[in-house]
CSV table of C-alpha atoms in Angstrom, one decimal:
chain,number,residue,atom,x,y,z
A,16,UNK,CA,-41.3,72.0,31.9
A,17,UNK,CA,-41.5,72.5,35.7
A,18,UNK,CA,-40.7,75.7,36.9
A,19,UNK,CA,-38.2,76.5,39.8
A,20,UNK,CA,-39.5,75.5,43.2
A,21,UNK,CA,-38.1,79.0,44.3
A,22,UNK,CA,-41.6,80.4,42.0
A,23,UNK,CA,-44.0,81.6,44.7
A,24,UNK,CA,-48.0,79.9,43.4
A,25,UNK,CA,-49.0,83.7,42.4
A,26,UNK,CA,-45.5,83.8,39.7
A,27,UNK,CA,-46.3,80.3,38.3
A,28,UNK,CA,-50.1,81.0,37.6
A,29,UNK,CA,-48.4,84.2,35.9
A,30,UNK,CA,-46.2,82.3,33.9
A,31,UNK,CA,-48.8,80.3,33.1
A,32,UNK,CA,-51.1,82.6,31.8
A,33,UNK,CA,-48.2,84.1,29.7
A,34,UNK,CA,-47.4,80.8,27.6
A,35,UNK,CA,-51.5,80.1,26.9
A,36,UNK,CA,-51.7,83.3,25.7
A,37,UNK,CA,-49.2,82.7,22.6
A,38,UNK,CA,-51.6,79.5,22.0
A,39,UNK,CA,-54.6,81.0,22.5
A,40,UNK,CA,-56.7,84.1,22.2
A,41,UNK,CA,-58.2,85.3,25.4
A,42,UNK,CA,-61.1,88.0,26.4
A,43,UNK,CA,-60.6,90.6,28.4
A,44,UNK,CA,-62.5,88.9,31.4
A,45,UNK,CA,-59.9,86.4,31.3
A,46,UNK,CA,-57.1,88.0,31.0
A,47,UNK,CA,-58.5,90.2,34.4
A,48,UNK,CA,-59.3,86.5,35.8
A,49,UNK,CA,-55.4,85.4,35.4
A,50,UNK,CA,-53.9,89.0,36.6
A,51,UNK,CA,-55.8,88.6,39.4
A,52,UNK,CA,-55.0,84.7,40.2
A,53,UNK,CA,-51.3,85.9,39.5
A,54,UNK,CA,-51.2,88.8,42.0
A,55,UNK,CA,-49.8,90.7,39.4
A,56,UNK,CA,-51.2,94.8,39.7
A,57,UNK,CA,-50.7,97.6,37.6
A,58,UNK,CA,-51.5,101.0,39.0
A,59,UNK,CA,-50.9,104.6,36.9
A,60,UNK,CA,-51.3,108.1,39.0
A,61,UNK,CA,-54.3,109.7,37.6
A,62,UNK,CA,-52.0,113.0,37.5
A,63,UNK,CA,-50.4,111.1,33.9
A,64,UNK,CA,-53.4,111.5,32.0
A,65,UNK,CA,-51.8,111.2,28.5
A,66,UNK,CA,-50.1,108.3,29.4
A,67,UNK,CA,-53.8,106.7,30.9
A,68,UNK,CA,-55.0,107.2,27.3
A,69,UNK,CA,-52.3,105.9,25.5
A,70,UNK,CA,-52.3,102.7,27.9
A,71,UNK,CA,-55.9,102.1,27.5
A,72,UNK,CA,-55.7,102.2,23.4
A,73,UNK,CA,-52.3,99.6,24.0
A,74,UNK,CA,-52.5,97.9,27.0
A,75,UNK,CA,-53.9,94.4,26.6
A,76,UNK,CA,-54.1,94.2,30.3
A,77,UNK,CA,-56.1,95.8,32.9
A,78,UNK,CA,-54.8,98.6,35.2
A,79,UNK,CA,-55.7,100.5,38.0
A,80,UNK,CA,-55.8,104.5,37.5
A,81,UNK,CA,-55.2,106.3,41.7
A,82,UNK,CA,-53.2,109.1,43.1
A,83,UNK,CA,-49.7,107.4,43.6
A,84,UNK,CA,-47.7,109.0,46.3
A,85,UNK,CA,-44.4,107.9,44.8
A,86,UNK,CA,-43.6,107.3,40.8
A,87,UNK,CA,-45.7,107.3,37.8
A,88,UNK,CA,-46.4,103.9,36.9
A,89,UNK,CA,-46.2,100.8,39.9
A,90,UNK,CA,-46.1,97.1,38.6
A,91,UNK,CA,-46.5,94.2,40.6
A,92,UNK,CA,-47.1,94.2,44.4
A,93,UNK,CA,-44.7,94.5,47.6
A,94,UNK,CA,-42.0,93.4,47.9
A,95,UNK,CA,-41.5,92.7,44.1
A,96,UNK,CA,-43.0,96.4,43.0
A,97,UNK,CA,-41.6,97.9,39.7
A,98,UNK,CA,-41.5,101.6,40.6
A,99,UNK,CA,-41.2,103.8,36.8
A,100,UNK,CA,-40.7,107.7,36.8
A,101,UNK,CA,-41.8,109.3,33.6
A,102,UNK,CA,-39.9,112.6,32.2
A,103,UNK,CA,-40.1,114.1,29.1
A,104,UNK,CA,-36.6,115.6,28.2
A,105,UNK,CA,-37.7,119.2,29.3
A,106,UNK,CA,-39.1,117.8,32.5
A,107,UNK,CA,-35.9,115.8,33.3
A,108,UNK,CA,-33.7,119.1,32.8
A,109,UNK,CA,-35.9,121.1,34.9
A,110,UNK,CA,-36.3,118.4,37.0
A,111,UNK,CA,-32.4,118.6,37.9
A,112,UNK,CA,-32.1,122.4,38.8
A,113,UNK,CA,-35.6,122.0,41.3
A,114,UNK,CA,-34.0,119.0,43.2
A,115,UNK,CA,-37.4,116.9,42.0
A,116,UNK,CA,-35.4,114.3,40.3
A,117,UNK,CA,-33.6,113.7,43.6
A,118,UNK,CA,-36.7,113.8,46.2
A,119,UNK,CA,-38.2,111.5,43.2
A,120,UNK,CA,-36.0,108.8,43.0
A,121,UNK,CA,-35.3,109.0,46.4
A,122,UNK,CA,-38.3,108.1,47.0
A,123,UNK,CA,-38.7,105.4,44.7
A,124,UNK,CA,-35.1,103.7,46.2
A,125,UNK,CA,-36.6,104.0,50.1
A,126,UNK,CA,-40.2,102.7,48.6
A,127,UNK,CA,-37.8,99.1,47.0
A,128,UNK,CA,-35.4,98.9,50.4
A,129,UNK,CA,-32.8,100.6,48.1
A,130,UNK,CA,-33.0,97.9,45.8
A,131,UNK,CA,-32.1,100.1,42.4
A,132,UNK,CA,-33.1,97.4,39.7
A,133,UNK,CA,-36.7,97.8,40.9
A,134,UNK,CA,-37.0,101.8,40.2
A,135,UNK,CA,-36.2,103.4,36.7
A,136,UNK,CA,-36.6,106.2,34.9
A,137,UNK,CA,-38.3,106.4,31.3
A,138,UNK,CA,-36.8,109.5,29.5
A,139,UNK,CA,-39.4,110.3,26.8
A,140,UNK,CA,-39.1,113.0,23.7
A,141,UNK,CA,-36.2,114.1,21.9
A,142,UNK,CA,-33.4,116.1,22.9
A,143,UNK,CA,-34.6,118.7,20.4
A,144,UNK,CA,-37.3,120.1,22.2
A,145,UNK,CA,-34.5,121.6,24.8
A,146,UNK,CA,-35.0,124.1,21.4
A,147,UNK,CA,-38.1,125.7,23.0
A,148,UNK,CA,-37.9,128.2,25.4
A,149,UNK,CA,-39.6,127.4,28.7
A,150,UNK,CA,-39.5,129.7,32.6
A,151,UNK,CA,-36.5,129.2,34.3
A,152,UNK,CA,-34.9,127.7,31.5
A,153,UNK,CA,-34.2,130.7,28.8
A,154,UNK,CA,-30.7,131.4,30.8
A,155,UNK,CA,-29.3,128.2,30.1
A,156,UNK,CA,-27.9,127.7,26.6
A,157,UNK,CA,-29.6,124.9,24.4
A,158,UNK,CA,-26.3,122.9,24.2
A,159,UNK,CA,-25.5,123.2,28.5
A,160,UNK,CA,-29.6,122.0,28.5
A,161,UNK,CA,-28.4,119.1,25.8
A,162,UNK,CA,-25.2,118.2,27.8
A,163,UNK,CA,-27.1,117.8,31.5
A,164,UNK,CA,-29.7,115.8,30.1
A,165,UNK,CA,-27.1,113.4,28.7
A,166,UNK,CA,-24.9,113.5,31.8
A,167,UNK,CA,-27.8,112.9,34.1
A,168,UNK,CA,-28.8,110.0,32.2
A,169,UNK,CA,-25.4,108.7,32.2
A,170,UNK,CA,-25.7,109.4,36.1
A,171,UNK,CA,-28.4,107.5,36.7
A,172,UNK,CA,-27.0,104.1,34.9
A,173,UNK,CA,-23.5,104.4,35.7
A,174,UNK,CA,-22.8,105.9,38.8
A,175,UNK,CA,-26.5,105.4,40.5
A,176,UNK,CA,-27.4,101.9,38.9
A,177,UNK,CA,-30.4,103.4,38.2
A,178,UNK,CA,-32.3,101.5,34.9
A,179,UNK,CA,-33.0,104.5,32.1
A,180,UNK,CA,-35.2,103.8,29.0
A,181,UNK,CA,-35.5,106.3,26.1
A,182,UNK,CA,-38.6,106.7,24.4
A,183,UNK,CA,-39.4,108.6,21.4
A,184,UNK,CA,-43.2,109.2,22.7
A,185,UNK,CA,-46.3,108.1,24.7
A,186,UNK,CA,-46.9,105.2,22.4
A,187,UNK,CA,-43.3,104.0,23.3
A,188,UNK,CA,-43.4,104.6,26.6
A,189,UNK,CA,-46.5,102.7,26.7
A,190,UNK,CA,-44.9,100.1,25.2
A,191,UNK,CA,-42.3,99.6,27.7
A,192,UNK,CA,-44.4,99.4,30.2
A,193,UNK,CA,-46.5,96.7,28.8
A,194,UNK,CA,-43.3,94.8,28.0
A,195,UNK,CA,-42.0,95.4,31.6
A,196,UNK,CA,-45.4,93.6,32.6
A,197,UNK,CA,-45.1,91.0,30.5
A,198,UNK,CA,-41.8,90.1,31.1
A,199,UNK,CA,-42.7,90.4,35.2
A,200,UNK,CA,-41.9,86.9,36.2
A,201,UNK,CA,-38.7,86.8,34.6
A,202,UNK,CA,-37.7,89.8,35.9
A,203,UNK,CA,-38.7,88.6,39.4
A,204,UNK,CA,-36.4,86.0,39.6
A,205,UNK,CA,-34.1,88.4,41.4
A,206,UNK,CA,-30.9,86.6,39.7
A,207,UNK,CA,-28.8,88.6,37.0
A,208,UNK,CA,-28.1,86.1,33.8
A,209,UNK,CA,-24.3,84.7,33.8
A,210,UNK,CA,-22.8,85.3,30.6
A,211,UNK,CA,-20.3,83.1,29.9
A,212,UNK,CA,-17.1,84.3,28.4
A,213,UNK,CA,-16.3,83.5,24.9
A,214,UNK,CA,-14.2,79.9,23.9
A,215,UNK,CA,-11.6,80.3,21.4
């Protein structure tokens, strides 16, 4: 099949490299060799250090560990970047009476020209662990903490347009973000899928 002529070189080596590897096995050094032919870079703050770990027991594709000024996770490279935001349920509450989720995202939005498909927020843990107290936090009834957690989430789809994936824990968050990575090229296409409506 020939791929659209709108595919920039760097996304059709990627795609590429994506249907050869369901045929054949590849080595690390070759799977570095078509990242890099691709364009295609994946960069982690060194502050996530969990996360680091996790992706380097999961991750079947090279990444870059720096100090990122804005998000937690950056796939791809300008001006196609993937910016992702990591909170654990805690954080995300907390995160809502400090203003950080605001400066965050903010961020993250100026960073894409606005464009709110390319920043999202993985929401990681279960709303259980509201259960433990934490500074700042004991004043706050577990079922307020509960309701703001689900409100701001519904937030950030609804009203902000703002992608949010839940997690149950580093290993799923990790496995987002290698999906995410795979699934680059087709997400780079820049053009929602019509759905047709149903024929009776």
């Amino acid at each position: 099949t020939t791929l659209p002529s709108k595919w920039s070189k760097n996304m059709r080596a990627w795609a590429h490299y994506l249907s050869r590897k369901t045929e054949l096995p590849e080595s690390v050094e070759e799977q570095m060799t078509a990242l890099d032919a691709a364009g295609i870079l994946v960069r982690v703050d060194s502050r996530e250090k969990k996360l680091i770990e996790c992706l380097r027991d999961s991750m079947e594709i090279p990444f870059s560990v720096e100090t990122l000024r804005v998000g937690d996770v950056i796939i791809g490279r300008k001006p196609f970047e993937i910016f992702i935001e990591r909170k654990a349920v805690p954080d995300l509450v907390q995160s809502m009476f400090d203003t950080r989720l605001f400066n965050q995202l903010g961020n993250q939005l100026n960073q894409t020209e606005y464009n709110r498909l390319n920043s999202l927020v993985i929401v990681e843990g279960n709303l259980s662990q509201l259960h433990v107290p934490r500074p700042n936090m004991q004043r706050l009834p577990y079922e307020a903490q509960r309701r703001l957690a689900l409100a701001t989430m519904v937030r950030l789809c609804l009203r902000d347009q703002i992608p949010v994936f839940r997690t149950q824990d580093l290993a799923g968050t990790a496995e987002i973000v290698c999906t995410i990575v795979q699934e680059y090229p087709k997400l780079m296409q820049m053009r929602p899928l019509q759905y047709s409506t149903r024929k009776e």
